[in-house]
Amino acid sequence: MALKRGVGGVGCERLEEEKSGDCKQRANRKDIVPDKPARKIKELMCRNHVRKEKIDNLDEDAGKPCTGEEKFENVPKSVFDTTLTGQSYSIYNTVYAVAHALQAMLSPTLKHRIREVGRETFLTQKAWQLHHYLKTISFNNTAGQQVSFNENGDLNTGFDIINWVTFPNKSFVKVRVGKIDPTNSPDKLVVISTEDIIWPAMFNQVQPLSVCNDNCYPGYRKMKIEGKPFCCYDCLPCAKGKISNQKDAVDCFQCPEDQYPNKAQTLCILKEITFFSYNEPLGLTLTTVSLFFSVIAIVVLGIFIKKQDTPIVKANNRNLTYTLLIALLLSFLCTFLFIGQPDHVKCLMRQTAFGIIFSIALSCILGKTTIVVLAFMATKPGSKMQKWVGRRMAISIVLSCSLTQLMICLVWLAISPPFPDSDMHSMAEEIVLECNEGSTTMFYIVLSFLGFLIVISFSVAFLARKLPDSFNEAKFITFSMLVFCSVWISFVPTYLSTKGKYMVAVEIFSILASAAGLLGCIFSPKCYIIVLRPDLNIKGQLIKK
């Protein structure tokens, strides 16, 4: 492969037919007139012809004389390139450039700058003054190409990229496969047609490798080493989540959202679609626990309905007790909205059902403890609290708290409702089907209102904890509120730090744990007395205590 200055041939006058003696005579002449560049070129080429003859004679028998009629095209073409080469073309342009510079320097005052002394020619200008005129010349050569110089003294021309194709018979052909044109834009400075290049058989049709270091294999990328040649580089592994699938990759690229890189980071693998289902062990476990506590809640509700006329059931407002048990039962059952493949209905109902059901349960607990406190305050002589004690007070507490939470949920569904979504980024190798909460702010408002009810219920129960045990359950409610608070306080950081489908498992566990805490702490002592110690469930025994 070679570079040749310019394009095309040059219309030079051929001198092969001139007599050897005539050429020798011309070669010895020294009176070349500077203002005739063509004549000067002819004289120089004639001298070159004489020099060529001398070189050819070195290969001939020393005794064989030169006739002067030899022709250059008769020399072996396998040894000599008889076509115009890049070097001869550059010499041609150089000679013409100097001739034009001399003409520009001498022609304005030629008669004042030249004087004849014998056969010698003297110029009044110094040799260095020619440089000024040489920088400013601009002309078209016989090939039609413009010759001029830039500010750095470089020739304003391009290069042809030549492919030298050799053959077994020692002949060759030069094929133009591209060019370098500095006048083009930077992205088109070098144009090469790779299809036109014919590589030698030893290359085996592949480009030569860098001798500086080995290739960077797939899964790695090249990084240039400062201070070393461009062919020297380090191989760095691709960053997490990126791959390279070819040798000597300049950069790694990111896999599509629905794919992930393999361990070698050489290819992208399709992600598996997953969701929190009944088939996996954790989902099956939570389902079993939910069903178990649902059955327990139904059994307790049946016991309290069957023993509704006993003193211990009457002591703390039977209607609130029934409502609380039904709310706890629905709490256990609402966990099934969180398990399985999410759809539009499940996403709309799961968080709103959870918020409203727990608001009803907590408002029932608040109503029970409030009525107990008000009842003991009303027993004092002349107390005005007697008008507040009764069923109307309990209903107003439950309705006000539940309707407030219901209004929050309706606003949530109106402005930014939950919807089915796909989480492609939390898990590296999975696409998690989930419910997008829509408005995260509204979700935390629902949780905040539940927290407000917990604090109020716990405060009232704590104030009523020293009242007689025969008539209230304040101590058990206080303990159940401690369990409830512990579960949901730990829920928030755990939920935020969990990714993928296990966020659903954390919320289901919190629902089951808090509801089971209320069921166990409030109703297990009463069920113990009703079922195992009926002798204590009589009015006389309660009055005695």
PDB file of C-alpha atoms in Angstrom, residues 231-465:
ATOM      1  CA  CYS A 231      -1.990   0.498  19.494  1.00  0.00           C
ATOM      2  CA  CYS A 232      -1.142   0.005  23.176  1.00  0.00           C
ATOM      3  CA  TYR A 233      -4.108  -0.298  25.527  1.00  0.00           C
ATOM      4  CA  ASP A 234      -5.346  -1.965  28.694  1.00  0.00           C
ATOM      5  CA  CYS A 235      -8.325  -4.314  28.814  1.00  0.00           C
ATOM      6  CA  LEU A 236     -10.898  -3.337  31.465  1.00  0.00           C
ATOM      7  CA  PRO A 237     -13.918  -5.506  32.375  1.00  0.00           C
ATOM      8  CA  CYS A 238     -17.278  -4.020  31.482  1.00  0.00           C
ATOM      9  CA  ALA A 239     -19.143  -2.169  34.216  1.00  0.00           C
ATOM     10  CA  LYS A 240     -21.999  -3.873  36.005  1.00  0.00           C
ATOM     11  CA  GLY A 241     -25.022  -4.232  33.745  1.00  0.00           C
ATOM     12  CA  LYS A 242     -23.034  -3.719  30.504  1.00  0.00           C
ATOM     13  CA  ILE A 243     -21.591  -6.154  27.951  1.00  0.00           C
ATOM     14  CA  SER A 244     -19.256  -6.289  24.968  1.00  0.00           C
ATOM     15  CA  ASN A 245     -19.712  -9.072  22.425  1.00  0.00           C
ATOM     16  CA  GLN A 246     -16.686  -8.592  20.183  1.00  0.00           C
ATOM     17  CA  LYS A 247     -12.903  -8.404  20.402  1.00  0.00           C
ATOM     18  CA  ASP A 248     -11.207  -5.060  21.036  1.00  0.00           C
ATOM     19  CA  ALA A 249     -14.482  -3.298  21.835  1.00  0.00           C
ATOM     20  CA  VAL A 250     -13.995   0.432  22.285  1.00  0.00           C
ATOM     21  CA  ASP A 251     -16.837   0.617  24.805  1.00  0.00           C
ATOM     22  CA  CYS A 252     -19.386  -1.608  26.528  1.00  0.00           C
ATOM     23  CA  PHE A 253     -23.110  -1.096  25.987  1.00  0.00           C
ATOM     24  CA  GLN A 254     -26.158  -1.467  28.197  1.00  0.00           C
ATOM     25  CA  CYS A 255     -28.553  -4.369  27.785  1.00  0.00           C
ATOM     26  CA  PRO A 256     -32.214  -3.527  26.990  1.00  0.00           C
ATOM     27  CA  GLU A 257     -34.535  -3.109  29.965  1.00  0.00           C
ATOM     28  CA  ASP A 258     -36.046  -6.560  29.539  1.00  0.00           C
ATOM     29  CA  GLN A 259     -32.639  -8.289  29.413  1.00  0.00           C
ATOM     30  CA  TYR A 260     -29.632  -8.714  31.707  1.00  0.00           C
ATOM     31  CA  PRO A 261     -25.963  -9.606  31.074  1.00  0.00           C
ATOM     32  CA  ASN A 262     -24.602 -13.073  31.739  1.00  0.00           C
ATOM     33  CA  LYS A 263     -21.748 -13.659  34.201  1.00  0.00           C
ATOM     34  CA  ALA A 264     -19.097 -13.293  31.510  1.00  0.00           C
ATOM     35  CA  GLN A 265     -20.780 -10.048  30.323  1.00  0.00           C
ATOM     36  CA  THR A 266     -20.662 -11.193  26.711  1.00  0.00           C
ATOM     37  CA  LEU A 267     -24.375 -11.425  25.864  1.00  0.00           C
ATOM     38  CA  CYS A 268     -27.802 -10.320  27.090  1.00  0.00           C
ATOM     39  CA  ILE A 269     -30.323 -12.823  28.486  1.00  0.00           C
ATOM     40  CA  LEU A 270     -34.081 -12.280  28.573  1.00  0.00           C
ATOM     41  CA  LYS A 271     -35.331 -11.526  32.096  1.00  0.00           C
ATOM     42  CA  GLU A 272     -37.840 -13.853  33.760  1.00  0.00           C
ATOM     43  CA  ILE A 273     -41.286 -12.414  34.519  1.00  0.00           C
ATOM     44  CA  THR A 274     -42.203 -13.033  38.162  1.00  0.00           C
ATOM     45  CA  PHE A 275     -44.621 -11.945  40.899  1.00  0.00           C
ATOM     46  CA  PHE A 276     -45.486 -12.959  44.464  1.00  0.00           C
ATOM     47  CA  SER A 277     -47.520 -16.108  43.903  1.00  0.00           C
ATOM     48  CA  TYR A 278     -49.095 -18.964  45.833  1.00  0.00           C
ATOM     49  CA  ASN A 279     -46.697 -21.471  44.303  1.00  0.00           C
ATOM     50  CA  GLU A 280     -43.525 -20.296  46.025  1.00  0.00           C
ATOM     51  CA  PRO A 281     -42.800 -21.415  49.610  1.00  0.00           C
ATOM     52  CA  LEU A 282     -43.143 -17.952  51.179  1.00  0.00           C
ATOM     53  CA  GLY A 283     -46.435 -17.281  49.431  1.00  0.00           C
ATOM     54  CA  LEU A 284     -47.800 -20.666  50.456  1.00  0.00           C
ATOM     55  CA  THR A 285     -46.702 -20.094  54.073  1.00  0.00           C
ATOM     56  CA  LEU A 286     -48.350 -16.686  54.356  1.00  0.00           C
ATOM     57  CA  THR A 287     -51.523 -18.049  52.751  1.00  0.00           C
ATOM     58  CA  THR A 288     -51.681 -20.858  55.303  1.00  0.00           C
ATOM     59  CA  VAL A 289     -51.117 -18.442  58.200  1.00  0.00           C
ATOM     60  CA  SER A 290     -53.814 -16.111  56.870  1.00  0.00           C
ATOM     61  CA  LEU A 291     -56.337 -18.956  56.614  1.00  0.00           C
ATOM     62  CA  PHE A 292     -55.416 -20.197  60.073  1.00  0.00           C
ATOM     63  CA  PHE A 293     -56.045 -16.834  61.770  1.00  0.00           C
ATOM     64  CA  SER A 294     -59.206 -16.332  59.721  1.00  0.00           C
ATOM     65  CA  VAL A 295     -60.568 -19.599  61.150  1.00  0.00           C
ATOM     66  CA  ILE A 296     -59.530 -18.509  64.665  1.00  0.00           C
ATOM     67  CA  ALA A 297     -61.354 -15.172  64.220  1.00  0.00           C
ATOM     68  CA  ILE A 298     -64.494 -17.007  63.047  1.00  0.00           C
ATOM     69  CA  VAL A 299     -64.338 -19.387  66.021  1.00  0.00           C
ATOM     70  CA  VAL A 300     -63.934 -16.504  68.494  1.00  0.00           C
ATOM     71  CA  LEU A 301     -66.811 -14.639  66.875  1.00  0.00           C
ATOM     72  CA  GLY A 302     -68.954 -17.779  67.150  1.00  0.00           C
ATOM     73  CA  ILE A 303     -68.086 -18.178  70.836  1.00  0.00           C
ATOM     74  CA  PHE A 304     -68.970 -14.570  71.602  1.00  0.00           C
ATOM     75  CA  ILE A 305     -72.269 -14.813  69.720  1.00  0.00           C
ATOM     76  CA  LYS A 306     -73.139 -18.063  71.480  1.00  0.00           C
ATOM     77  CA  LYS A 307     -72.219 -16.610  74.903  1.00  0.00           C
ATOM     78  CA  GLN A 308     -73.594 -13.142  74.231  1.00  0.00           C
ATOM     79  CA  ASP A 309     -75.702 -13.101  77.383  1.00  0.00           C
ATOM     80  CA  THR A 310     -72.839 -13.885  79.756  1.00  0.00           C
ATOM     81  CA  PRO A 311     -71.485 -11.071  81.956  1.00  0.00           C
ATOM     82  CA  ILE A 312     -67.996 -11.001  80.437  1.00  0.00           C
ATOM     83  CA  VAL A 313     -69.397 -10.490  76.920  1.00  0.00           C
ATOM     84  CA  LYS A 314     -71.818  -7.798  78.072  1.00  0.00           C
ATOM     85  CA  ALA A 315     -69.166  -5.947  80.041  1.00  0.00           C
ATOM     86  CA  ASN A 316     -67.599  -4.142  77.075  1.00  0.00           C
ATOM     87  CA  ASN A 317     -70.263  -3.403  74.464  1.00  0.00           C
ATOM     88  CA  ARG A 318     -71.129  -6.492  72.459  1.00  0.00           C
ATOM     89  CA  ASN A 319     -71.731  -4.583  69.202  1.00  0.00           C
ATOM     90  CA  LEU A 320     -68.198  -3.090  69.245  1.00  0.00           C
ATOM     91  CA  THR A 321     -66.781  -6.548  70.027  1.00  0.00           C
ATOM     92  CA  TYR A 322     -68.585  -8.114  67.070  1.00  0.00           C
ATOM     93  CA  THR A 323     -67.505  -5.264  64.776  1.00  0.00           C
ATOM     94  CA  LEU A 324     -63.891  -5.622  65.919  1.00  0.00           C
ATOM     95  CA  LEU A 325     -63.873  -9.373  65.308  1.00  0.00           C
ATOM     96  CA  ILE A 326     -65.366  -8.948  61.824  1.00  0.00           C
ATOM     97  CA  ALA A 327     -62.764  -6.245  61.035  1.00  0.00           C
ATOM     98  CA  LEU A 328     -59.937  -8.575  62.159  1.00  0.00           C
ATOM     99  CA  LEU A 329     -61.388 -11.397  60.036  1.00  0.00           C
ATOM    100  CA  LEU A 330     -61.450  -9.112  56.983  1.00  0.00           C
ATOM    101  CA  SER A 331     -57.884  -8.031  57.763  1.00  0.00           C
ATOM    102  CA  PHE A 332     -56.700 -11.630  57.511  1.00  0.00           C
ATOM    103  CA  LEU A 333     -58.656 -12.177  54.306  1.00  0.00           C
ATOM    104  CA  CYS A 334     -57.505  -8.959  52.592  1.00  0.00           C
ATOM    105  CA  THR A 335     -54.000 -10.413  52.366  1.00  0.00           C
ATOM    106  CA  PHE A 336     -55.238 -12.517  49.443  1.00  0.00           C
ATOM    107  CA  LEU A 337     -55.467  -9.284  47.423  1.00  0.00           C
ATOM    108  CA  PHE A 338     -51.669  -9.031  47.693  1.00  0.00           C
ATOM    109  CA  ILE A 339     -50.890 -12.575  46.501  1.00  0.00           C
ATOM    110  CA  GLY A 340     -51.019 -13.621  42.843  1.00  0.00           C
ATOM    111  CA  GLN A 341     -50.535 -11.776  39.564  1.00  0.00           C
ATOM    112  CA  PRO A 342     -51.589  -8.130  39.935  1.00  0.00           C
ATOM    113  CA  ASP A 343     -54.489  -6.863  37.881  1.00  0.00           C
ATOM    114  CA  HIS A 344     -56.465  -3.625  37.773  1.00  0.00           C
ATOM    115  CA  VAL A 345     -59.049  -4.687  40.388  1.00  0.00           C
ATOM    116  CA  LYS A 346     -56.500  -6.019  42.869  1.00  0.00           C
ATOM    117  CA  CYS A 347     -54.374  -2.904  42.585  1.00  0.00           C
ATOM    118  CA  LEU A 348     -57.350  -0.626  43.262  1.00  0.00           C
ATOM    119  CA  MET A 349     -58.610  -2.634  46.236  1.00  0.00           C
ATOM    120  CA  ARG A 350     -55.572  -3.924  48.118  1.00  0.00           C
ATOM    121  CA  GLN A 351     -54.316  -0.733  49.821  1.00  0.00           C
ATOM    122  CA  THR A 352     -57.700   0.945  50.180  1.00  0.00           C
ATOM    123  CA  ALA A 353     -59.259  -2.215  51.725  1.00  0.00           C
ATOM    124  CA  PHE A 354     -56.304  -2.564  54.095  1.00  0.00           C
ATOM    125  CA  GLY A 355     -56.547   1.085  55.211  1.00  0.00           C
ATOM    126  CA  ILE A 356     -60.331   1.132  55.745  1.00  0.00           C
ATOM    127  CA  ILE A 357     -60.518  -2.265  57.528  1.00  0.00           C
ATOM    128  CA  PHE A 358     -57.730  -1.397  59.968  1.00  0.00           C
ATOM    129  CA  SER A 359     -59.325   2.010  60.607  1.00  0.00           C
ATOM    130  CA  ILE A 360     -62.558   0.241  61.615  1.00  0.00           C
ATOM    131  CA  ALA A 361     -60.658  -2.119  63.913  1.00  0.00           C
ATOM    132  CA  LEU A 362     -58.689   0.643  65.607  1.00  0.00           C
ATOM    133  CA  SER A 363     -61.753   2.870  65.966  1.00  0.00           C
ATOM    134  CA  CYS A 364     -63.579  -0.021  67.688  1.00  0.00           C
ATOM    135  CA  ILE A 365     -60.713  -0.365  70.174  1.00  0.00           C
ATOM    136  CA  LEU A 366     -60.734   3.391  70.711  1.00  0.00           C
ATOM    137  CA  GLY A 367     -64.514   3.332  71.246  1.00  0.00           C
ATOM    138  CA  LYS A 368     -64.296   0.453  73.780  1.00  0.00           C
ATOM    139  CA  THR A 369     -61.611   2.143  75.912  1.00  0.00           C
ATOM    140  CA  THR A 370     -63.270   5.571  75.680  1.00  0.00           C
ATOM    141  CA  ILE A 371     -66.639   4.211  76.880  1.00  0.00           C
ATOM    142  CA  VAL A 372     -64.948   2.437  79.818  1.00  0.00           C
ATOM    143  CA  VAL A 373     -63.215   5.640  80.912  1.00  0.00           C
ATOM    144  CA  LEU A 374     -66.378   7.680  80.531  1.00  0.00           C
ATOM    145  CA  ALA A 375     -68.408   5.052  82.422  1.00  0.00           C
ATOM    146  CA  PHE A 376     -66.184   5.268  85.510  1.00  0.00           C
ATOM    147  CA  MET A 377     -66.141   9.062  85.345  1.00  0.00           C
ATOM    148  CA  ALA A 378     -69.965   9.049  85.164  1.00  0.00           C
ATOM    149  CA  THR A 379     -70.250   7.022  88.395  1.00  0.00           C
ATOM    150  CA  LYS A 380     -69.184  10.023  90.437  1.00  0.00           C
ATOM    151  CA  PRO A 381     -72.055  11.929  92.103  1.00  0.00           C
ATOM    152  CA  GLY A 382     -73.239  14.924  90.080  1.00  0.00           C
ATOM    153  CA  SER A 383     -71.136  13.990  87.016  1.00  0.00           C
ATOM    154  CA  LYS A 384     -72.299  15.319  83.663  1.00  0.00           C
ATOM    155  CA  MET A 385     -70.618  12.455  81.787  1.00  0.00           C
ATOM    156  CA  GLN A 386     -73.627  10.152  82.024  1.00  0.00           C
ATOM    157  CA  LYS A 387     -75.181  11.609  78.872  1.00  0.00           C
ATOM    158  CA  TRP A 388     -72.049  10.667  76.871  1.00  0.00           C
ATOM    159  CA  VAL A 389     -72.065   7.022  77.947  1.00  0.00           C
ATOM    160  CA  GLY A 390     -73.958   4.690  75.622  1.00  0.00           C
ATOM    161  CA  ARG A 391     -74.250   3.131  72.198  1.00  0.00           C
ATOM    162  CA  ARG A 392     -74.490   6.485  70.412  1.00  0.00           C
ATOM    163  CA  MET A 393     -71.041   7.515  71.592  1.00  0.00           C
ATOM    164  CA  ALA A 394     -69.449   4.262  70.361  1.00  0.00           C
ATOM    165  CA  ILE A 395     -71.141   4.489  66.959  1.00  0.00           C
ATOM    166  CA  SER A 396     -70.047   8.108  66.472  1.00  0.00           C
ATOM    167  CA  ILE A 397     -66.379   7.212  67.201  1.00  0.00           C
ATOM    168  CA  VAL A 398     -66.357   4.258  64.813  1.00  0.00           C
ATOM    169  CA  LEU A 399     -68.159   6.128  62.005  1.00  0.00           C
ATOM    170  CA  SER A 400     -66.083   9.301  62.248  1.00  0.00           C
ATOM    171  CA  CYS A 401     -62.750   7.463  62.125  1.00  0.00           C
ATOM    172  CA  SER A 402     -63.807   5.054  59.401  1.00  0.00           C
ATOM    173  CA  LEU A 403     -65.357   7.734  57.192  1.00  0.00           C
ATOM    174  CA  THR A 404     -62.250   9.889  57.500  1.00  0.00           C
ATOM    175  CA  GLN A 405     -60.078   7.047  56.206  1.00  0.00           C
ATOM    176  CA  LEU A 406     -62.651   6.327  53.502  1.00  0.00           C
ATOM    177  CA  MET A 407     -62.487   9.938  52.287  1.00  0.00           C
ATOM    178  CA  ILE A 408     -58.677   9.773  52.134  1.00  0.00           C
ATOM    179  CA  CYS A 409     -58.859   6.610  50.026  1.00  0.00           C
ATOM    180  CA  LEU A 410     -61.461   8.123  47.677  1.00  0.00           C
ATOM    181  CA  VAL A 411     -59.255  11.171  47.113  1.00  0.00           C
ATOM    182  CA  TRP A 412     -56.334   8.819  46.411  1.00  0.00           C
ATOM    183  CA  LEU A 413     -58.349   6.880  43.844  1.00  0.00           C
ATOM    184  CA  ALA A 414     -59.542  10.110  42.246  1.00  0.00           C
ATOM    185  CA  ILE A 415     -56.210  11.901  41.778  1.00  0.00           C
ATOM    186  CA  SER A 416     -53.700   9.080  41.260  1.00  0.00           C
ATOM    187  CA  PRO A 417     -55.060   5.540  41.657  1.00  0.00           C
ATOM    188  CA  PRO A 418     -52.828   2.450  41.865  1.00  0.00           C
ATOM    189  CA  PHE A 419     -52.319   0.494  38.629  1.00  0.00           C
ATOM    190  CA  PRO A 420     -50.551  -2.682  37.444  1.00  0.00           C
ATOM    191  CA  ASP A 421     -46.919  -2.054  36.567  1.00  0.00           C
ATOM    192  CA  SER A 422     -43.643  -3.830  35.769  1.00  0.00           C
ATOM    193  CA  ASP A 423     -40.513  -3.223  37.827  1.00  0.00           C
ATOM    194  CA  MET A 424     -37.536  -3.868  35.531  1.00  0.00           C
ATOM    195  CA  HIS A 425     -34.776  -2.353  37.654  1.00  0.00           C
ATOM    196  CA  SER A 426     -35.105  -3.618  41.244  1.00  0.00           C
ATOM    197  CA  MET A 427     -34.064  -7.188  40.415  1.00  0.00           C
ATOM    198  CA  ALA A 428     -31.146  -7.787  38.033  1.00  0.00           C
ATOM    199  CA  GLU A 429     -32.502 -10.964  36.444  1.00  0.00           C
ATOM    200  CA  GLU A 430     -36.278 -10.557  36.867  1.00  0.00           C
ATOM    201  CA  ILE A 431     -39.158  -8.381  35.692  1.00  0.00           C
ATOM    202  CA  VAL A 432     -41.423  -8.053  38.729  1.00  0.00           C
ATOM    203  CA  LEU A 433     -45.146  -7.568  38.108  1.00  0.00           C
ATOM    204  CA  GLU A 434     -46.466  -5.313  40.843  1.00  0.00           C
ATOM    205  CA  CYS A 435     -48.997  -2.664  41.711  1.00  0.00           C
ATOM    206  CA  ASN A 436     -47.711   0.859  41.348  1.00  0.00           C
ATOM    207  CA  GLU A 437     -49.148   2.885  44.221  1.00  0.00           C
ATOM    208  CA  GLY A 438     -49.765   5.839  41.936  1.00  0.00           C
ATOM    209  CA  SER A 439     -49.341   8.526  44.560  1.00  0.00           C
ATOM    210  CA  THR A 440     -46.812   7.480  47.190  1.00  0.00           C
ATOM    211  CA  THR A 441     -47.805  10.513  49.241  1.00  0.00           C
ATOM    212  CA  MET A 442     -51.411   9.321  49.566  1.00  0.00           C
ATOM    213  CA  PHE A 443     -50.209   5.856  50.558  1.00  0.00           C
ATOM    214  CA  TYR A 444     -48.217   7.307  53.438  1.00  0.00           C
ATOM    215  CA  ILE A 445     -51.156   9.549  54.421  1.00  0.00           C
ATOM    216  CA  VAL A 446     -53.253   6.388  54.844  1.00  0.00           C
ATOM    217  CA  LEU A 447     -50.529   4.861  57.021  1.00  0.00           C
ATOM    218  CA  SER A 448     -50.176   8.119  58.973  1.00  0.00           C
ATOM    219  CA  PHE A 449     -53.892   8.187  59.805  1.00  0.00           C
ATOM    220  CA  LEU A 450     -53.625   4.602  61.062  1.00  0.00           C
ATOM    221  CA  GLY A 451     -50.679   5.695  63.179  1.00  0.00           C
ATOM    222  CA  PHE A 452     -52.755   8.539  64.594  1.00  0.00           C
ATOM    223  CA  LEU A 453     -55.519   6.120  65.639  1.00  0.00           C
ATOM    224  CA  ILE A 454     -52.929   3.798  67.222  1.00  0.00           C
ATOM    225  CA  VAL A 455     -51.467   6.620  69.313  1.00  0.00           C
ATOM    226  CA  ILE A 456     -54.899   7.818  70.508  1.00  0.00           C
ATOM    227  CA  SER A 457     -56.074   4.268  71.326  1.00  0.00           C
ATOM    228  CA  PHE A 458     -52.854   3.485  73.160  1.00  0.00           C
ATOM    229  CA  SER A 459     -53.050   6.735  75.191  1.00  0.00           C
ATOM    230  CA  VAL A 460     -56.644   6.163  76.276  1.00  0.00           C
ATOM    231  CA  ALA A 461     -55.988   2.492  77.115  1.00  0.00           C
ATOM    232  CA  PHE A 462     -52.909   3.462  79.100  1.00  0.00           C
ATOM    233  CA  LEU A 463     -54.953   5.927  81.197  1.00  0.00           C
ATOM    234  CA  ALA A 464     -57.601   3.251  81.875  1.00  0.00           C
ATOM    235  CA  ARG A 465     -55.177   0.451  82.746  1.00  0.00           C
TER     236      ARG A 465
END
